[in-house]
Coordinates of C-alpha atoms and ligand atoms in Angstrom, one line a residue:
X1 CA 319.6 203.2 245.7
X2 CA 319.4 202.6 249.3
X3 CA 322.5 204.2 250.7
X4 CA 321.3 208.2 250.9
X5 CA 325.1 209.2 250.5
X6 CA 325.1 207.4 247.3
X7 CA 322.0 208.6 246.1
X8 CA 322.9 212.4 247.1
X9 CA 326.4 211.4 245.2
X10 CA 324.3 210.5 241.6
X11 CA 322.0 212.9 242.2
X12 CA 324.1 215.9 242.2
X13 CA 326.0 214.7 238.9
X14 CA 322.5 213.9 237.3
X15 CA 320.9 217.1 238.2
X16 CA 324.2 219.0 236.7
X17 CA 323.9 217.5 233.5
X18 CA 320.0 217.0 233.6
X19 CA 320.7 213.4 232.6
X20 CA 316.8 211.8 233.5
X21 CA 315.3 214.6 231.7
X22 CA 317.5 214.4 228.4
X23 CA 317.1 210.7 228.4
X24 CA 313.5 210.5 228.6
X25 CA 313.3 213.1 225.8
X26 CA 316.1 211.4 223.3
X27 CA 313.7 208.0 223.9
X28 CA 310.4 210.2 223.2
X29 CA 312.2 211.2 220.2
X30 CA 313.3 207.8 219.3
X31 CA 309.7 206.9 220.2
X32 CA 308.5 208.9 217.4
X33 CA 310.3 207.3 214.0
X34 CA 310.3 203.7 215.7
X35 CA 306.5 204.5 216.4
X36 CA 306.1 205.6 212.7
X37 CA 308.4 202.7 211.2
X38 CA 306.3 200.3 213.0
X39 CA 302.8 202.2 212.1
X40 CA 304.0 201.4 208.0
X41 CA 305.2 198.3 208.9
X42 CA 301.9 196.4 210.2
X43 CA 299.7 198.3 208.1
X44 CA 301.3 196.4 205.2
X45 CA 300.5 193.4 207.1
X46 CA 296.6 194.4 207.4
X47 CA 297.1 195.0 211.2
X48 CA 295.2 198.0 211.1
X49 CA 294.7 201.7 212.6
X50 CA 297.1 202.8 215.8
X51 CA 294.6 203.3 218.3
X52 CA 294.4 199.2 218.4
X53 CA 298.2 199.6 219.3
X54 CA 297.2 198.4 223.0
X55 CA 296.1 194.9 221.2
X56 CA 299.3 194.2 219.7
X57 CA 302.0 192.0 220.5
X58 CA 304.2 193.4 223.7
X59 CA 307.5 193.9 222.8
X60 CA 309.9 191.6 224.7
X61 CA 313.2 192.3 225.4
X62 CA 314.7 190.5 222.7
X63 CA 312.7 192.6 220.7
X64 CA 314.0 195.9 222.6
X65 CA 317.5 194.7 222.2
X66 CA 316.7 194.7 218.3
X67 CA 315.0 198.0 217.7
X68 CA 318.5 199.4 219.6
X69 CA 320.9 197.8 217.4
X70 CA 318.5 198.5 214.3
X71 CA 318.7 202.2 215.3
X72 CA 322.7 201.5 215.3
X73 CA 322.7 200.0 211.7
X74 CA 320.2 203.1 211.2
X75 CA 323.6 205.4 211.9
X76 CA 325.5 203.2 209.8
X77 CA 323.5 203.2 206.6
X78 CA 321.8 206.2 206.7
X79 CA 323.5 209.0 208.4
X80 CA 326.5 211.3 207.3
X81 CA 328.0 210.0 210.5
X82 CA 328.3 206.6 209.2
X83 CA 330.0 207.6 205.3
X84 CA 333.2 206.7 206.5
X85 CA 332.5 203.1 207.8
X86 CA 330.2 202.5 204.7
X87 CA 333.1 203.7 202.6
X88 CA 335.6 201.1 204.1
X89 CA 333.3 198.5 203.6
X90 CA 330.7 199.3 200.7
X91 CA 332.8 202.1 199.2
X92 CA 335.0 199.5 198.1
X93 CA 332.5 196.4 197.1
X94 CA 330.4 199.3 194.8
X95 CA 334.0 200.8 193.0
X96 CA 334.7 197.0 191.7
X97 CA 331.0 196.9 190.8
X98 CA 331.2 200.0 188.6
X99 CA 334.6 198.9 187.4
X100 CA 333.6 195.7 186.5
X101 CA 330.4 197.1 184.7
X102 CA 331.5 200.2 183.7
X103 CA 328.7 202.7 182.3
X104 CA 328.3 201.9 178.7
X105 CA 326.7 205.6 178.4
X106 CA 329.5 207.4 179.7
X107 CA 332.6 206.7 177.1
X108 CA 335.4 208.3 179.6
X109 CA 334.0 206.4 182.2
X110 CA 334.2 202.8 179.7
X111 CA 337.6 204.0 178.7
X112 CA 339.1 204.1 182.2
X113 CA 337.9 201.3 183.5
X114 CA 340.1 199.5 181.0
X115 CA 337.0 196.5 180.9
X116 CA 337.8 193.5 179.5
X117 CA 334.8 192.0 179.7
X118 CA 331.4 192.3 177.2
X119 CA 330.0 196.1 177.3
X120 CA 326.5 196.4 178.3
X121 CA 324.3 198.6 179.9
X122 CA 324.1 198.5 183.8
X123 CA 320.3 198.1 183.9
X124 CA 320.9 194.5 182.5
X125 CA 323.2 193.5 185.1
X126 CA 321.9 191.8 188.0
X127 CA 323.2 192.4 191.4
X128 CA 321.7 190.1 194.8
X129 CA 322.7 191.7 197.9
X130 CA 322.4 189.1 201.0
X131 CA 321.5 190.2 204.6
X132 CA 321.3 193.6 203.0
X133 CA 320.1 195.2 206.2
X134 CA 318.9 198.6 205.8
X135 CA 319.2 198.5 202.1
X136 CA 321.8 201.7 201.4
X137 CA 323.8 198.9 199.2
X138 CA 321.3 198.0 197.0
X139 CA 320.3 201.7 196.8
X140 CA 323.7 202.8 196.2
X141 CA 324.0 200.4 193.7
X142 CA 320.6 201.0 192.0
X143 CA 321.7 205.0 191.9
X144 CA 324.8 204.0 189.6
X145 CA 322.4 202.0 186.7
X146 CA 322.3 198.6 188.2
X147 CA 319.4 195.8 188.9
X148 CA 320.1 195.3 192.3
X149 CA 318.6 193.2 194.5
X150 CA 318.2 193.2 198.1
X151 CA 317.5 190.2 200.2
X152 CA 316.8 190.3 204.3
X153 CA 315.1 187.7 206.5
X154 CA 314.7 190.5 209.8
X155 CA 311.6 191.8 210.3
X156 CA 313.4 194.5 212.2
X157 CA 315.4 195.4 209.3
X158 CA 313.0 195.1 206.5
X159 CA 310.7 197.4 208.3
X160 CA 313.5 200.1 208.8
X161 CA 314.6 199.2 205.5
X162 CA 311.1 199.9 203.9
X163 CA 310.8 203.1 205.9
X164 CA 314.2 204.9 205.0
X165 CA 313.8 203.6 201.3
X166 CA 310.2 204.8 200.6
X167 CA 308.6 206.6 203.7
X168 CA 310.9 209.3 204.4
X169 CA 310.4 212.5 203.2
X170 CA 313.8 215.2 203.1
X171 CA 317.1 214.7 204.5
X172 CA 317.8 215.3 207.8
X173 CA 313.9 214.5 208.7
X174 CA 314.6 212.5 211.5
X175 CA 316.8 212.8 215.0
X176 CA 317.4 210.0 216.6
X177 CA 319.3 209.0 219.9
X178 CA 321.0 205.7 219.3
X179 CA 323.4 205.9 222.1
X180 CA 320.8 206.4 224.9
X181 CA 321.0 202.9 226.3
X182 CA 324.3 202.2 225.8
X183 CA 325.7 202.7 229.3
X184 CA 329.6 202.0 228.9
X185 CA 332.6 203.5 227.5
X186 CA 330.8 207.2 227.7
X187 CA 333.2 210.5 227.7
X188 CA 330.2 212.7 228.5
X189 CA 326.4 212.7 228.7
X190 CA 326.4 215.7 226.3
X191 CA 328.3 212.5 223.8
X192 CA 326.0 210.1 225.0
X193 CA 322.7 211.8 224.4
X194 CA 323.6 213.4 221.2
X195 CA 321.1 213.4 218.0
X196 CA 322.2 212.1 214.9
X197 CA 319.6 212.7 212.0
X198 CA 319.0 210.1 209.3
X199 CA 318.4 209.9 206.6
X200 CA 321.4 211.6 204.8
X201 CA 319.5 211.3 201.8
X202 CA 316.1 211.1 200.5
X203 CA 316.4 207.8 198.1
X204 CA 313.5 209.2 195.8
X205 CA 315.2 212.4 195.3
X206 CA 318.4 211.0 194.0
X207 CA 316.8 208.4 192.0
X208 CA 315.1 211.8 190.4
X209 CA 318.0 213.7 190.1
X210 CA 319.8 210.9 188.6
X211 CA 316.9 210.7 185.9
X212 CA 317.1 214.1 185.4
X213 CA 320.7 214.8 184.7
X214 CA 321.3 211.5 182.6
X215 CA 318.1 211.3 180.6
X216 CA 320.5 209.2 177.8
X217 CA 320.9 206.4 181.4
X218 CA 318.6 203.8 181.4
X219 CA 317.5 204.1 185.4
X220 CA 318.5 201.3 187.8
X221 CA 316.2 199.5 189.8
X222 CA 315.8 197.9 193.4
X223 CA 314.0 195.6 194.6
X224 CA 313.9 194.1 197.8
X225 CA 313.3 190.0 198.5
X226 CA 312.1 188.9 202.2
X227 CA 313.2 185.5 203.3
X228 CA 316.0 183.4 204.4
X229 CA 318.3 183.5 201.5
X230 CA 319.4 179.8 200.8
X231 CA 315.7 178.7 201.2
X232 CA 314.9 181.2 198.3
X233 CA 317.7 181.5 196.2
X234 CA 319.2 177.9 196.7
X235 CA 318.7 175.9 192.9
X236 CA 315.4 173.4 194.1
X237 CA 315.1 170.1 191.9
X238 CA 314.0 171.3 188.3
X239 CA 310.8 169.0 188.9
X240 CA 309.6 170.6 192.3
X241 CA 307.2 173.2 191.8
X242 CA 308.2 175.7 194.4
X243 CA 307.0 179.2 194.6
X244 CA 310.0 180.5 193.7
X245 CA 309.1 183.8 191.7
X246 CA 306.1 184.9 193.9
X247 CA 308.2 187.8 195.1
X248 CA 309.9 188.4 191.9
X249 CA 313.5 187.3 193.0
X250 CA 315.9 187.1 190.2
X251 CA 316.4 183.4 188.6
X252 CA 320.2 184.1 187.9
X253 CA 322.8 187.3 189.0
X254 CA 325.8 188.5 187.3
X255 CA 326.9 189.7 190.5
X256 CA 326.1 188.4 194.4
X257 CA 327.9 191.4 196.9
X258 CA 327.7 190.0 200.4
X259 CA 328.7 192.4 202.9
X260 CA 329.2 191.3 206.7
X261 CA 327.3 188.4 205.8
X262 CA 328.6 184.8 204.9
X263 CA 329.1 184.5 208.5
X264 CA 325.7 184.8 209.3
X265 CA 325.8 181.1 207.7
X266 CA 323.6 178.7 209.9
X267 CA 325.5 176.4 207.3
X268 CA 328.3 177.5 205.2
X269 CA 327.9 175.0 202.7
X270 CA 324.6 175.6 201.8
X271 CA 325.2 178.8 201.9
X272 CA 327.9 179.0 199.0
X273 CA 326.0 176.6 197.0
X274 CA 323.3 178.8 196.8
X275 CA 325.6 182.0 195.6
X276 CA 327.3 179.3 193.4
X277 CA 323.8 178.6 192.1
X278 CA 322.6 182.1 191.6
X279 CA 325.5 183.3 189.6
X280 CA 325.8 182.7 185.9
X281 CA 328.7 181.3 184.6
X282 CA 331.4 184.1 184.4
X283 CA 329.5 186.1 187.2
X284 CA 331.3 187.7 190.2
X285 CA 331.2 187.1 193.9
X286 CA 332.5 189.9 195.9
X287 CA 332.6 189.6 199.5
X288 CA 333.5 191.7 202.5
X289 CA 333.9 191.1 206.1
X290 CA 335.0 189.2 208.9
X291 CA 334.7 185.2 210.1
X292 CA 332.1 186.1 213.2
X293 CA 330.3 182.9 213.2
X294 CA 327.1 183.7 213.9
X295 CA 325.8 180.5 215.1
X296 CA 329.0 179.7 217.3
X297 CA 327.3 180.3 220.4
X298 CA 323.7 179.7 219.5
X299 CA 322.5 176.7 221.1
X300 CA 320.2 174.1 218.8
X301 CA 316.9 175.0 218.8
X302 CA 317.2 178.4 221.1
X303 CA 317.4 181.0 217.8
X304 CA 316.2 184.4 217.9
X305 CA 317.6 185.5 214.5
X306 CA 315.8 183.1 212.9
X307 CA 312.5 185.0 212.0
X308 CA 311.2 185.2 208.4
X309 CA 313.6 182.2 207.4
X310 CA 312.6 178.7 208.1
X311 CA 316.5 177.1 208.8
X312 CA 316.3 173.5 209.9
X313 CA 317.9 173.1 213.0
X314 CA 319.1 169.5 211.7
X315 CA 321.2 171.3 208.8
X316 CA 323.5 173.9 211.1
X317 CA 327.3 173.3 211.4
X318 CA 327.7 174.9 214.6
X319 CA 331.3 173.4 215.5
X320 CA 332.5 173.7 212.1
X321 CA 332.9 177.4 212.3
X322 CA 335.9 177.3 209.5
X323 CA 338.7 179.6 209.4
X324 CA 339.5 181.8 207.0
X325 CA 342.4 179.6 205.4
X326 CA 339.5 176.4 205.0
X327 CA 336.8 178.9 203.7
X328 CA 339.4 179.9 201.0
X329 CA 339.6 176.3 200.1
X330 CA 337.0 175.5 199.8
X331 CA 335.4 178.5 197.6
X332 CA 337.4 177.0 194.3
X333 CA 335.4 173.9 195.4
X334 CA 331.9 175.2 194.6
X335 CA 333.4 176.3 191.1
X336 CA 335.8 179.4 191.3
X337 CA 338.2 181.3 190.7
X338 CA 339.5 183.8 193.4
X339 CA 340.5 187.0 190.9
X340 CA 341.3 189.6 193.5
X341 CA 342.1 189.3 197.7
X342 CA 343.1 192.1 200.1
X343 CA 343.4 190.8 203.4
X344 CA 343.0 192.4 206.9
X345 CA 341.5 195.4 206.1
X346 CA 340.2 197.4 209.5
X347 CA 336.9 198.1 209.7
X348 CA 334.3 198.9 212.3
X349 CA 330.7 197.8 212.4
X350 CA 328.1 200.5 213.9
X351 CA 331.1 201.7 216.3
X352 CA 330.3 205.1 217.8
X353 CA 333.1 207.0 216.8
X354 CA 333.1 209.4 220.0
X355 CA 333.2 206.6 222.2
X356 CA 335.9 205.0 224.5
X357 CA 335.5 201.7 223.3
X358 CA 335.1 200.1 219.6
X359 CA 336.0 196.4 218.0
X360 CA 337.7 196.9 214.8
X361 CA 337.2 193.8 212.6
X362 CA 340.5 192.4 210.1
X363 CA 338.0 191.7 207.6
X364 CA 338.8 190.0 203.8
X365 CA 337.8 191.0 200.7
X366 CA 337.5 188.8 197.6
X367 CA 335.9 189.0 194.0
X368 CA 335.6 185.4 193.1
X369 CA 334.5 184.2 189.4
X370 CA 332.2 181.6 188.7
X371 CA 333.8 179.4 186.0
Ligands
SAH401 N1 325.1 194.0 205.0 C1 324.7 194.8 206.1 C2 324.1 194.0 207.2 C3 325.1 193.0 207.8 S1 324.6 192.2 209.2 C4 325.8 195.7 206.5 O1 326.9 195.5 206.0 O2 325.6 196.6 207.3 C5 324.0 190.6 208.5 C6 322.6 190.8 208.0 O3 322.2 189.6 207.4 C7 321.6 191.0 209.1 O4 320.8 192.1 208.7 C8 320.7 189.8 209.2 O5 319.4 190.0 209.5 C9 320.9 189.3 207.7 N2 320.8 187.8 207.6 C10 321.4 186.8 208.3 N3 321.1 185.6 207.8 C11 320.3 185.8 206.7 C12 319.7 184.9 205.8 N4 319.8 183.6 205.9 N5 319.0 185.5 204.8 C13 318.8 186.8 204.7 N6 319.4 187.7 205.5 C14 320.1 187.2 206.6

């Protein structure tokens, strides 16, 4: 800053608060569990030992942008911070699951969930989660009995993902500043800079303590599929040999729970022809979220959020963003039947709660049958 009235001005606020110090220490901290994440992450990718860390890739500032917001999702999936948006949103996709499937081992639980459908244990029922970013839904899901199934195509995500699910060791382990960079809406720097530890909770301690307490309960399971889901889970022609199985995705689901995703779609249709596809006949689509088009304002052939999926830019329907009202149209048209709907339900996505600022999203919610 040029103007030395200016600069005394921001200085004297700085130095009160001790802003430049605290910030460079909240990103040394983030430093340490992105430096860790990323450590696990190319070390399953054969690029080997830290110390070569000057020879990789530079991070761009794409790339920065994404290691923020992934530390924002980080607060939403994995911190005690975040229960109340997750409840909103997966709270309510997981208490259909559970009511749909209720847990054969559990008779009280069978008898109130009033279930008309066939009884059978949870571990049988198959659950794909799409664009299950950092994977607490398919754990969540997993820690009730079910086969769920997570499916991601970011890099950034998947290697977050893979960290919090497998690599952590307690609760609490980590503190993290994810409000550091974000500059606007700010009551206070003490708000600003403040830690929020993740995880909540340590994955393979519940998953024990589940095991433990209901020996009679078959365990769940999760497992995690990398890729852009319509090219892996869309039905190919019978006679094309495609390496479909090589990461063990399920053939079929009994249930496909898409939170904040279908809007993602670089093509809607394709998109609900490959739910359509995975689900068996009588399965369940339950969805939650808003209409943000994704690709509304992505121009053809500039796409960043394109990484491990292989979308042809020929196939998008930017312009045909639908509304709500067509999208409900047409979901009879890929074959069902719309068995529940709540409408405008508010919920935020990674909002900081202490903040002056924060979008709240009208989002829908449906559990669709496949005829
Ligand atoms: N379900 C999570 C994340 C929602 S954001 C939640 O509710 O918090 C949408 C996610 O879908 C992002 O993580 C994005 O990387 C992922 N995604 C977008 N298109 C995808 C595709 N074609 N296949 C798999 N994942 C996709």
């Amino acid at each position: 800053m040029q103007n030395p009235r200016y600069r005394e001005l921001a200085q004297s606020l700085f130095t009160k608060s001790n802003y430049l110090a605290r910030a460079q220490h909240c990103i040394d901290t983030n430093t340490l569990l992105i430096s860790q994440v990323a450590e696990v992450a190319a070390a399953s990718f054969g690029v080997s030992a830290p110390e070569q860390r000057a020879e990789w890739a530079a991070c761009d500032a794409v790339s920065a942008e994404k290691v923020v917001s992934t530390l924002r999702q980080a607060v939403r999936e994995w911190s005690a911070e975040g229960a109340a948006e997750r409840e909103v949103c997966y709270g309510r996709v997981i208490a259909e699951i559970c009511r749909l499937f209720p847990d054969v081992y559990d008779v009280d639980n069978v008898a109130a969930s009033g279930s008309q459908g066939a009884l059978r244990p949870r571990n049988s029922v198959r659950i794909v989660i799409p664009g299950c970013g950092l994977g607490r839904l398919p754990l969540e899901l997993a820690l009730r009995g079910f086969a769920a199934q997570g499916n991601e195509f970011s890099f950034h995500m998947l290697f977050m993902s893979n960290y919090m699910l497998n690599c952590t060791l307690r609760p609490q382990e980590f503190a993290i500043y994810p409000y550091v960079h974000s500059q606007s809406h700010q009551r206070s720097r003490d708000l600003q800079l403040r830690a929020i530890r993740v995880p909540d909770v340590h994955p393979g301690q519940l998953m024990a303590y589940r095991d433990q307490h209901y020996p009679d309960s078959p365990s769940g399971e999760l497992s995690m599929v990398l890729g852009s889901f319509d090219d892996i889970y869309l039905k190919q022609d019978a006679t094309t040999n495609n390496s479909e199985n090589e990461q063990g995705q399920f053939e079929t689901a009994d249930v496909v729970a898409t939170v904040f995703f279908i809007d993602t779609a670089p093509n809607i249709f394709r998109t609900l022809e490959a739910i359509a596809g995975l689900l068996e006949p009588g399965g369940y689509w339950i969805n939650f979220g808003p209409l943000l088009w994704h690709y509304e304002d992505v121009q053809q052939g500039e796409d960043n959020d394109v990484e491990a999926g292989d979308n042809d830019d020929e196939d998008r329907t930017r312009g045909l963003e639908l509304t709500l009202e067509e999208l409900l149209e047409l979901i009879p048209k890929y074959g069902f039947a719309i068995e529940k709907h709540e409408s405008s339900i508010p919920c935020t996505y990674t909002m900081d709660e202490a903040s002056m600022g924060g979008f709240v999203y009208k989002c829908e919610f449906w559990v669709a049958r496949k005829l």
